[in-house]
Amino acid sequence: MFKTISDPADCEVHPVIRFLNAKKVKPAEIQRQLVEIYGENVMTDGMVRKWVRQFNDGRTNVHDEARSGRPSVVNDGLVAKVNEKIRENRRFTIRILFDEFPQLSKTALHEIVTNRLNYRKLCSR
């Protein structure tokens, strides 16, 4: 039996697909071999077929293209300002913080408060 590699990076799996495709291995067999080595959650059969198709169309780069998207406005300075506002008024709500920081969404503020600053609700009225 083979040793399994857990949690591989995409840039590690794509060259394997390119190599096996160059050896004329079918996509279903490539996916089976990937699952055998990297585990069940490595890549779906459809994604393997997509990469095989791209390599057959002449793609040589094994890295994902950069995608455009909304850049994150959360930085360490902003997290520090949110923390300062929270320390000024310990009875804060996300809505109060949203009024202070209109450039952030309520979801982003909630993420900052719970994940970055690790604040938790201690009691309710």
mmCIF file of N, CA and C in Angstrom:
data_model
loop_
_atom_site.group_PDB
_atom_site.id
_atom_site.type_symbol
_atom_site.label_atom_id
_atom_site.label_comp_id
_atom_site.label_asym_id
_atom_site.label_seq_id
_atom_site.Cartn_x
_atom_site.Cartn_y
_atom_site.Cartn_z
ATOM 1 N N MET A 1 0.834 -1.184 0.000
ATOM 2 C CA MET A 1 0.000 0.000 0.000
ATOM 3 C C MET A 1 0.870 1.235 0.000
ATOM 4 N N PHE A 2 0.344 2.323 -0.559
ATOM 5 C CA PHE A 2 1.085 3.563 -0.671
ATOM 6 C C PHE A 2 0.890 4.427 0.563
ATOM 7 N N LYS A 3 1.852 5.295 0.796
ATOM 8 C CA LYS A 3 1.714 6.277 1.863
ATOM 9 C C LYS A 3 0.844 7.414 1.344
ATOM 10 N N THR A 4 -0.164 7.816 2.110
ATOM 11 C CA THR A 4 -1.041 8.899 1.665
ATOM 12 C C THR A 4 -0.459 10.240 2.090
ATOM 13 N N ILE A 5 -0.682 11.235 1.249
ATOM 14 C CA ILE A 5 -0.236 12.597 1.506
ATOM 15 C C ILE A 5 -1.488 13.405 1.810
ATOM 16 N N SER A 6 -1.584 13.942 3.008
ATOM 17 C CA SER A 6 -2.796 14.671 3.368
ATOM 18 C C SER A 6 -2.654 16.152 3.049
ATOM 19 N N ASP A 7 -3.758 16.757 2.639
ATOM 20 C CA ASP A 7 -3.887 18.180 2.388
ATOM 21 C C ASP A 7 -2.839 18.721 1.406
ATOM 22 N N PRO A 8 -2.832 18.215 0.170
ATOM 23 C CA PRO A 8 -1.850 18.704 -0.802
ATOM 24 C C PRO A 8 -2.251 20.069 -1.349
ATOM 25 N N ALA A 9 -1.271 20.843 -1.765
ATOM 26 C CA ALA A 9 -1.533 22.120 -2.424
ATOM 27 C C ALA A 9 -1.907 21.853 -3.882
ATOM 28 N N ASP A 10 -2.705 22.763 -4.449
ATOM 29 C CA ASP A 10 -3.103 22.605 -5.848
ATOM 30 C C ASP A 10 -1.888 22.587 -6.768
ATOM 31 N N CYS A 11 -0.870 23.400 -6.427
ATOM 32 C CA CYS A 11 0.312 23.449 -7.281
ATOM 33 C C CYS A 11 1.111 22.149 -7.209
ATOM 34 N N GLU A 12 0.757 21.272 -6.283
ATOM 35 C CA GLU A 12 1.378 19.959 -6.183
ATOM 36 C C GLU A 12 0.613 18.923 -7.007
ATOM 37 N N VAL A 13 -0.702 19.090 -7.109
ATOM 38 C CA VAL A 13 -1.553 18.120 -7.795
ATOM 39 C C VAL A 13 -1.578 18.366 -9.304
ATOM 40 N N HIS A 14 -1.591 19.620 -9.721
ATOM 41 C CA HIS A 14 -1.694 19.934 -11.154
ATOM 42 C C HIS A 14 -0.548 19.363 -11.991
ATOM 43 N N PRO A 15 0.705 19.414 -11.516
ATOM 44 C CA PRO A 15 1.772 18.787 -12.315
ATOM 45 C C PRO A 15 1.604 17.266 -12.447
ATOM 46 N N VAL A 16 1.030 16.630 -11.428
ATOM 47 C CA VAL A 16 0.777 15.188 -11.504
ATOM 48 C C VAL A 16 -0.233 14.907 -12.609
ATOM 49 N N ILE A 17 -1.278 15.742 -12.668
ATOM 50 C CA ILE A 17 -2.286 15.584 -13.722
ATOM 51 C C ILE A 17 -1.637 15.789 -15.089
ATOM 52 N N ARG A 18 -0.801 16.806 -15.203
ATOM 53 C CA ARG A 18 -0.132 17.076 -16.488
ATOM 54 C C ARG A 18 0.764 15.901 -16.889
ATOM 55 N N PHE A 19 1.507 15.355 -15.932
ATOM 56 C CA PHE A 19 2.398 14.239 -16.205
ATOM 57 C C PHE A 19 1.627 13.001 -16.660
ATOM 58 N N LEU A 20 0.581 12.644 -15.904
ATOM 59 C CA LEU A 20 -0.191 11.446 -16.256
ATOM 60 C C LEU A 20 -0.944 11.651 -17.570
ATOM 61 N N ASN A 21 -1.385 12.859 -17.844
ATOM 62 C CA ASN A 21 -2.052 13.146 -19.112
ATOM 63 C C ASN A 21 -1.075 12.988 -20.273
ATOM 64 N N ALA A 22 0.182 13.406 -20.068
ATOM 65 C CA ALA A 22 1.196 13.251 -21.118
ATOM 66 C C ALA A 22 1.479 11.777 -21.389
ATOM 67 N N LYS A 23 1.270 10.924 -20.379
ATOM 68 C CA LYS A 23 1.454 9.482 -20.564
ATOM 69 C C LYS A 23 0.193 8.819 -21.105
ATOM 70 N N LYS A 24 -0.796 9.640 -21.513
ATOM 71 C CA LYS A 24 -2.058 9.176 -22.112
ATOM 72 C C LYS A 24 -2.911 8.364 -21.141
ATOM 73 N N VAL A 25 -2.845 8.705 -19.864
ATOM 74 C CA VAL A 25 -3.709 8.079 -18.866
ATOM 75 C C VAL A 25 -5.057 8.794 -18.911
ATOM 76 N N LYS A 26 -6.131 8.035 -18.856
ATOM 77 C CA LYS A 26 -7.472 8.606 -18.948
ATOM 78 C C LYS A 26 -7.800 9.410 -17.682
ATOM 79 N N PRO A 27 -8.637 10.465 -17.798
ATOM 80 C CA PRO A 27 -8.956 11.309 -16.639
ATOM 81 C C PRO A 27 -9.539 10.543 -15.448
ATOM 82 N N ALA A 28 -10.384 9.559 -15.705
ATOM 83 C CA ALA A 28 -10.961 8.784 -14.600
ATOM 84 C C ALA A 28 -9.867 8.030 -13.837
ATOM 85 N N GLU A 29 -8.892 7.501 -14.558
ATOM 86 C CA GLU A 29 -7.785 6.785 -13.918
ATOM 87 C C GLU A 29 -6.882 7.769 -13.175
ATOM 88 N N ILE A 30 -6.686 8.966 -13.737
ATOM 89 C CA ILE A 30 -5.888 9.987 -13.046
ATOM 90 C C ILE A 30 -6.547 10.326 -11.717
ATOM 91 N N GLN A 31 -7.854 10.536 -11.747
ATOM 92 C CA GLN A 31 -8.577 10.880 -10.524
ATOM 93 C C GLN A 31 -8.502 9.747 -9.510
ATOM 94 N N ARG A 32 -8.605 8.517 -9.962
ATOM 95 C CA ARG A 32 -8.513 7.370 -9.064
ATOM 96 C C ARG A 32 -7.145 7.316 -8.388
ATOM 97 N N GLN A 33 -6.090 7.569 -9.167
ATOM 98 C CA GLN A 33 -4.740 7.553 -8.613
ATOM 99 C C GLN A 33 -4.530 8.713 -7.631
ATOM 100 N N LEU A 34 -5.090 9.869 -7.942
ATOM 101 C CA LEU A 34 -4.977 11.009 -7.034
ATOM 102 C C LEU A 34 -5.649 10.704 -5.695
ATOM 103 N N VAL A 35 -6.836 10.116 -5.757
ATOM 104 C CA VAL A 35 -7.558 9.755 -4.527
ATOM 105 C C VAL A 35 -6.765 8.712 -3.740
ATOM 106 N N GLU A 36 -6.135 7.796 -4.443
ATOM 107 C CA GLU A 36 -5.351 6.739 -3.786
ATOM 108 C C GLU A 36 -4.193 7.325 -2.990
ATOM 109 N N ILE A 37 -3.540 8.358 -3.526
ATOM 110 C CA ILE A 37 -2.375 8.939 -2.869
ATOM 111 C C ILE A 37 -2.746 10.096 -1.942
ATOM 112 N N TYR A 38 -3.626 10.997 -2.405
ATOM 113 C CA TYR A 38 -3.900 12.227 -1.658
ATOM 114 C C TYR A 38 -5.150 12.162 -0.796
ATOM 115 N N GLY A 39 -5.984 11.155 -0.951
ATOM 116 C CA GLY A 39 -7.189 11.053 -0.132
ATOM 117 C C GLY A 39 -8.427 11.477 -0.902
ATOM 118 N N GLU A 40 -9.571 11.281 -0.281
ATOM 119 C CA GLU A 40 -10.865 11.497 -0.928
ATOM 120 C C GLU A 40 -11.114 12.933 -1.354
ATOM 121 N N ASN A 41 -10.618 13.897 -0.616
ATOM 122 C CA ASN A 41 -10.952 15.295 -0.869
ATOM 123 C C ASN A 41 -9.953 16.020 -1.758
ATOM 124 N N VAL A 42 -9.178 15.280 -2.529
ATOM 125 C CA VAL A 42 -8.128 15.919 -3.312
ATOM 126 C C VAL A 42 -8.690 16.772 -4.442
ATOM 127 N N MET A 43 -9.503 16.201 -5.301
ATOM 128 C CA MET A 43 -10.039 16.919 -6.452
ATOM 129 C C MET A 43 -11.166 16.082 -7.035
ATOM 130 N N THR A 44 -12.211 16.756 -7.496
ATOM 131 C CA THR A 44 -13.330 16.029 -8.074
ATOM 132 C C THR A 44 -12.968 15.535 -9.469
ATOM 133 N N ASP A 45 -13.739 14.574 -9.940
ATOM 134 C CA ASP A 45 -13.526 14.036 -11.279
ATOM 135 C C ASP A 45 -13.703 15.123 -12.339
ATOM 136 N N GLY A 46 -14.676 15.997 -12.132
ATOM 137 C CA GLY A 46 -14.917 17.084 -13.079
ATOM 138 C C GLY A 46 -13.754 18.051 -13.168
ATOM 139 N N MET A 47 -13.129 18.346 -12.035
ATOM 140 C CA MET A 47 -11.970 19.251 -12.037
ATOM 141 C C MET A 47 -10.769 18.592 -12.719
ATOM 142 N N VAL A 48 -10.597 17.298 -12.511
ATOM 143 C CA VAL A 48 -9.505 16.593 -13.197
ATOM 144 C C VAL A 48 -9.732 16.656 -14.702
ATOM 145 N N ARG A 49 -10.962 16.414 -15.134
ATOM 146 C CA ARG A 49 -11.280 16.486 -16.569
ATOM 147 C C ARG A 49 -11.044 17.885 -17.119
ATOM 148 N N LYS A 50 -11.361 18.918 -16.335
ATOM 149 C CA LYS A 50 -11.140 20.305 -16.764
ATOM 150 C C LYS A 50 -9.652 20.562 -16.977
ATOM 151 N N TRP A 51 -8.834 20.121 -16.023
ATOM 152 C CA TRP A 51 -7.390 20.335 -16.150
ATOM 153 C C TRP A 51 -6.809 19.527 -17.313
ATOM 154 N N VAL A 52 -7.281 18.304 -17.495
ATOM 155 C CA VAL A 52 -6.816 17.488 -18.626
ATOM 156 C C VAL A 52 -7.160 18.190 -19.941
ATOM 157 N N ARG A 53 -8.389 18.706 -20.038
ATOM 158 C CA ARG A 53 -8.823 19.413 -21.243
ATOM 159 C C ARG A 53 -7.931 20.631 -21.500
ATOM 160 N N GLN A 54 -7.618 21.383 -20.444
ATOM 161 C CA GLN A 54 -6.766 22.561 -20.610
ATOM 162 C C GLN A 54 -5.352 22.172 -21.037
ATOM 163 N N PHE A 55 -4.812 21.107 -20.461
ATOM 164 C CA PHE A 55 -3.477 20.667 -20.863
ATOM 165 C C PHE A 55 -3.484 20.163 -22.302
ATOM 166 N N ASN A 56 -4.554 19.498 -22.721
ATOM 167 C CA ASN A 56 -4.667 19.044 -24.105
ATOM 168 C C ASN A 56 -4.794 20.214 -25.075
ATOM 169 N N ASP A 57 -5.366 21.329 -24.604
ATOM 170 C CA ASP A 57 -5.511 22.522 -25.435
ATOM 171 C C ASP A 57 -4.240 23.349 -25.495
ATOM 172 N N GLY A 58 -3.179 22.900 -24.848
ATOM 173 C CA GLY A 58 -1.899 23.581 -24.952
ATOM 174 C C GLY A 58 -1.449 24.323 -23.711
ATOM 175 N N ARG A 59 -2.200 24.261 -22.639
ATOM 176 C CA ARG A 59 -1.782 24.938 -21.422
ATOM 177 C C ARG A 59 -0.534 24.276 -20.867
ATOM 178 N N THR A 60 0.431 25.097 -20.414
ATOM 179 C CA THR A 60 1.650 24.566 -19.824
ATOM 180 C C THR A 60 1.814 25.005 -18.374
ATOM 181 N N ASN A 61 1.151 26.078 -17.970
ATOM 182 C CA ASN A 61 1.252 26.591 -16.615
ATOM 183 C C ASN A 61 0.391 25.740 -15.680
ATOM 184 N N VAL A 62 0.973 25.264 -14.600
ATOM 185 C CA VAL A 62 0.240 24.415 -13.661
ATOM 186 C C VAL A 62 -0.370 25.209 -12.518
ATOM 187 N N HIS A 63 -0.133 26.517 -12.486
ATOM 188 C CA HIS A 63 -0.676 27.358 -11.420
ATOM 189 C C HIS A 63 -1.992 27.965 -11.861
ATOM 190 N N ASP A 64 -2.902 28.184 -10.889
ATOM 191 C CA ASP A 64 -4.170 28.840 -11.175
ATOM 192 C C ASP A 64 -3.908 30.283 -11.582
ATOM 193 N N GLU A 65 -4.758 30.796 -12.491
ATOM 194 C CA GLU A 65 -4.652 32.192 -12.855
ATOM 195 C C GLU A 65 -5.147 33.047 -11.705
ATOM 196 N N ALA A 66 -4.608 34.231 -11.601
ATOM 197 C CA ALA A 66 -5.076 35.162 -10.580
ATOM 198 C C ALA A 66 -6.493 35.595 -10.930
ATOM 199 N N ARG A 67 -7.341 35.618 -9.943
ATOM 200 C CA ARG A 67 -8.730 35.995 -10.169
ATOM 201 C C ARG A 67 -8.966 37.395 -9.639
ATOM 202 N N SER A 68 -9.791 38.112 -10.353
ATOM 203 C CA SER A 68 -10.152 39.422 -9.850
ATOM 204 C C SER A 68 -11.244 39.244 -8.811
ATOM 205 N N GLY A 69 -11.283 40.112 -7.909
ATOM 206 C CA GLY A 69 -12.288 40.052 -6.869
ATOM 207 C C GLY A 69 -12.189 41.280 -6.009
ATOM 208 N N ARG A 70 -13.061 41.372 -5.109
ATOM 209 C CA ARG A 70 -13.059 42.513 -4.230
ATOM 210 C C ARG A 70 -11.906 42.365 -3.248
ATOM 211 N N PRO A 71 -11.010 43.337 -3.217
ATOM 212 C CA PRO A 71 -9.885 43.235 -2.287
ATOM 213 C C PRO A 71 -10.351 43.427 -0.851
ATOM 214 N N SER A 72 -9.674 42.790 0.049
ATOM 215 C CA SER A 72 -10.029 42.892 1.454
ATOM 216 C C SER A 72 -9.631 44.261 1.985
ATOM 217 N N VAL A 73 -10.550 44.895 2.706
ATOM 218 C CA VAL A 73 -10.257 46.188 3.301
ATOM 219 C C VAL A 73 -9.800 46.036 4.742
ATOM 220 N N VAL A 74 -9.803 44.812 5.239
ATOM 221 C CA VAL A 74 -9.416 44.557 6.626
ATOM 222 C C VAL A 74 -7.899 44.450 6.706
ATOM 223 N N ASN A 75 -7.317 45.298 7.532
ATOM 224 C CA ASN A 75 -5.884 45.231 7.776
ATOM 225 C C ASN A 75 -5.647 45.371 9.276
ATOM 226 N N ASP A 76 -4.403 45.261 9.698
ATOM 227 C CA ASP A 76 -4.100 45.283 11.129
ATOM 228 C C ASP A 76 -4.446 46.622 11.762
ATOM 229 N N GLY A 77 -4.262 47.710 11.028
ATOM 230 C CA GLY A 77 -4.597 49.026 11.554
ATOM 231 C C GLY A 77 -6.085 49.161 11.819
ATOM 232 N N LEU A 78 -6.885 48.657 10.902
ATOM 233 C CA LEU A 78 -8.339 48.717 11.062
ATOM 234 C C LEU A 78 -8.799 47.835 12.223
ATOM 235 N N VAL A 79 -8.194 46.683 12.364
ATOM 236 C CA VAL A 79 -8.520 45.791 13.483
ATOM 237 C C VAL A 79 -8.187 46.488 14.799
ATOM 238 N N ALA A 80 -7.074 47.202 14.851
ATOM 239 C CA ALA A 80 -6.692 47.931 16.064
ATOM 240 C C ALA A 80 -7.699 49.035 16.382
ATOM 241 N N LYS A 81 -8.195 49.729 15.349
ATOM 242 C CA LYS A 81 -9.195 50.779 15.568
ATOM 243 C C LYS A 81 -10.502 50.191 16.084
ATOM 244 N N VAL A 82 -10.918 49.055 15.532
ATOM 245 C CA VAL A 82 -12.131 48.391 16.004
ATOM 246 C C VAL A 82 -11.946 47.966 17.461
ATOM 247 N N ASN A 83 -10.802 47.430 17.787
ATOM 248 C CA ASN A 83 -10.520 47.013 19.158
ATOM 249 C C ASN A 83 -10.569 48.214 20.107
ATOM 250 N N GLU A 84 -10.038 49.350 19.672
ATOM 251 C CA GLU A 84 -10.059 50.560 20.486
ATOM 252 C C GLU A 84 -11.498 51.014 20.760
ATOM 253 N N LYS A 85 -12.354 50.976 19.731
ATOM 254 C CA LYS A 85 -13.763 51.354 19.902
ATOM 255 C C LYS A 85 -14.481 50.403 20.854
ATOM 256 N N ILE A 86 -14.160 49.128 20.759
ATOM 257 C CA ILE A 86 -14.789 48.143 21.645
ATOM 258 C C ILE A 86 -14.367 48.399 23.089
ATOM 259 N N ARG A 87 -13.111 48.727 23.308
ATOM 260 C CA ARG A 87 -12.621 48.971 24.669
ATOM 261 C C ARG A 87 -13.193 50.265 25.247
ATOM 262 N N GLU A 88 -13.559 51.217 24.379
ATOM 263 C CA GLU A 88 -14.210 52.438 24.860
ATOM 264 C C GLU A 88 -15.606 52.130 25.402
ATOM 265 N N ASN A 89 -16.314 51.238 24.731
ATOM 266 C CA ASN A 89 -17.676 50.894 25.125
ATOM 267 C C ASN A 89 -17.816 49.374 25.070
ATOM 268 N N ARG A 90 -17.748 48.727 26.229
ATOM 269 C CA ARG A 90 -17.822 47.273 26.275
ATOM 270 C C ARG A 90 -19.217 46.743 25.940
ATOM 271 N N ARG A 91 -20.230 47.588 26.012
ATOM 272 C CA ARG A 91 -21.592 47.169 25.679
ATOM 273 C C ARG A 91 -21.883 47.505 24.223
ATOM 274 N N PHE A 92 -21.080 46.996 23.372
ATOM 275 C CA PHE A 92 -21.196 47.297 21.952
ATOM 276 C C PHE A 92 -22.064 46.266 21.256
ATOM 277 N N THR A 93 -22.553 46.664 20.107
ATOM 278 C CA THR A 93 -23.213 45.728 19.196
ATOM 279 C C THR A 93 -22.548 45.898 17.838
ATOM 280 N N ILE A 94 -22.753 44.940 16.986
ATOM 281 C CA ILE A 94 -22.212 45.046 15.631
ATOM 282 C C ILE A 94 -22.817 46.264 14.932
ATOM 283 N N ARG A 95 -24.082 46.559 15.227
ATOM 284 C CA ARG A 95 -24.748 47.717 14.624
ATOM 285 C C ARG A 95 -24.065 49.022 15.034
ATOM 286 N N ILE A 96 -23.680 49.148 16.306
ATOM 287 C CA ILE A 96 -22.971 50.348 16.774
ATOM 288 C C ILE A 96 -21.621 50.462 16.061
ATOM 289 N N LEU A 97 -20.917 49.350 15.948
ATOM 290 C CA LEU A 97 -19.633 49.366 15.237
ATOM 291 C C LEU A 97 -19.823 49.705 13.765
ATOM 292 N N PHE A 98 -20.925 49.231 13.184
ATOM 293 C CA PHE A 98 -21.212 49.514 11.776
ATOM 294 C C PHE A 98 -21.407 51.016 11.567
ATOM 295 N N ASP A 99 -22.019 51.702 12.535
ATOM 296 C CA ASP A 99 -22.186 53.148 12.446
ATOM 297 C C ASP A 99 -20.837 53.868 12.523
ATOM 298 N N GLU A 100 -19.895 53.299 13.281
ATOM 299 C CA GLU A 100 -18.557 53.883 13.417
ATOM 300 C C GLU A 100 -17.655 53.589 12.220
ATOM 301 N N PHE A 101 -17.868 52.447 11.592
ATOM 302 C CA PHE A 101 -17.036 52.004 10.469
ATOM 303 C C PHE A 101 -17.920 51.679 9.261
ATOM 304 N N PRO A 102 -18.456 52.690 8.581
ATOM 305 C CA PRO A 102 -19.378 52.422 7.465
ATOM 306 C C PRO A 102 -18.710 51.781 6.250
ATOM 307 N N GLN A 103 -17.380 51.839 6.168
ATOM 308 C CA GLN A 103 -16.689 51.233 5.030
ATOM 309 C C GLN A 103 -16.654 49.714 5.112
ATOM 310 N N LEU A 104 -16.983 49.150 6.291
ATOM 311 C CA LEU A 104 -16.990 47.702 6.477
ATOM 312 C C LEU A 104 -18.422 47.186 6.510
ATOM 313 N N SER A 105 -18.607 45.989 6.024
ATOM 314 C CA SER A 105 -19.916 45.354 6.124
ATOM 315 C C SER A 105 -20.093 44.791 7.533
ATOM 316 N N LYS A 106 -21.332 44.502 7.891
ATOM 317 C CA LYS A 106 -21.592 43.907 9.203
ATOM 318 C C LYS A 106 -20.925 42.540 9.315
ATOM 319 N N THR A 107 -20.896 41.820 8.211
ATOM 320 C CA THR A 107 -20.243 40.507 8.212
ATOM 321 C C THR A 107 -18.748 40.646 8.476
ATOM 322 N N ALA A 108 -18.112 41.625 7.828
ATOM 323 C CA ALA A 108 -16.681 41.841 8.040
ATOM 324 C C ALA A 108 -16.413 42.258 9.480
ATOM 325 N N LEU A 109 -17.266 43.113 10.037
ATOM 326 C CA LEU A 109 -17.101 43.501 11.435
ATOM 327 C C LEU A 109 -17.260 42.309 12.369
ATOM 328 N N HIS A 110 -18.240 41.470 12.084
ATOM 329 C CA HIS A 110 -18.438 40.272 12.907
ATOM 330 C C HIS A 110 -17.208 39.363 12.841
ATOM 331 N N GLU A 111 -16.631 39.215 11.663
ATOM 332 C CA GLU A 111 -15.425 38.393 11.504
ATOM 333 C C GLU A 111 -14.264 38.983 12.302
ATOM 334 N N ILE A 112 -14.111 40.314 12.251
ATOM 335 C CA ILE A 112 -13.031 40.963 13.000
ATOM 336 C C ILE A 112 -13.215 40.729 14.494
ATOM 337 N N VAL A 113 -14.435 40.952 14.981
ATOM 338 C CA VAL A 113 -14.706 40.845 16.421
ATOM 339 C C VAL A 113 -14.540 39.403 16.902
ATOM 340 N N THR A 114 -15.069 38.444 16.153
ATOM 341 C CA THR A 114 -15.038 37.061 16.641
ATOM 342 C C THR A 114 -13.752 36.323 16.287
ATOM 343 N N ASN A 115 -13.246 36.490 15.073
ATOM 344 C CA ASN A 115 -12.092 35.695 14.638
ATOM 345 C C ASN A 115 -10.754 36.383 14.886
ATOM 346 N N ARG A 116 -10.671 37.681 14.610
ATOM 347 C CA ARG A 116 -9.387 38.372 14.766
ATOM 348 C C ARG A 116 -9.143 38.817 16.206
ATOM 349 N N LEU A 117 -10.207 39.316 16.874
ATOM 350 C CA LEU A 117 -10.052 39.815 18.242
ATOM 351 C C LEU A 117 -10.477 38.797 19.299
ATOM 352 N N ASN A 118 -11.124 37.729 18.877
ATOM 353 C CA ASN A 118 -11.542 36.633 19.766
ATOM 354 C C ASN A 118 -12.453 37.081 20.905
ATOM 355 N N TYR A 119 -13.338 38.041 20.628
ATOM 356 C CA TYR A 119 -14.337 38.436 21.620
ATOM 357 C C TYR A 119 -15.532 37.519 21.493
ATOM 358 N N ARG A 120 -16.134 37.197 22.643
ATOM 359 C CA ARG A 120 -17.301 36.352 22.695
ATOM 360 C C ARG A 120 -18.386 37.007 23.521
ATOM 361 N N LYS A 121 -19.602 36.682 23.255
ATOM 362 C CA LYS A 121 -20.708 37.182 24.068
ATOM 363 C C LYS A 121 -20.684 36.447 25.400
ATOM 364 N N LEU A 122 -20.676 37.204 26.485
ATOM 365 C CA LEU A 122 -20.575 36.576 27.802
ATOM 366 C C LEU A 122 -21.923 36.336 28.441
ATOM 367 N N CYS A 123 -22.850 37.253 28.271
ATOM 368 C CA CYS A 123 -24.169 37.059 28.851
ATOM 369 C C CYS A 123 -25.191 37.813 28.033
ATOM 370 N N SER A 124 -26.440 37.457 28.202
ATOM 371 C CA SER A 124 -27.500 38.158 27.495
ATOM 372 C C SER A 124 -28.487 38.703 28.509
ATOM 373 N N ARG A 125 -29.253 39.668 28.074
ATOM 374 C CA ARG A 125 -30.221 40.286 28.994
ATOM 375 C C ARG A 125 -31.446 39.433 29.106
#
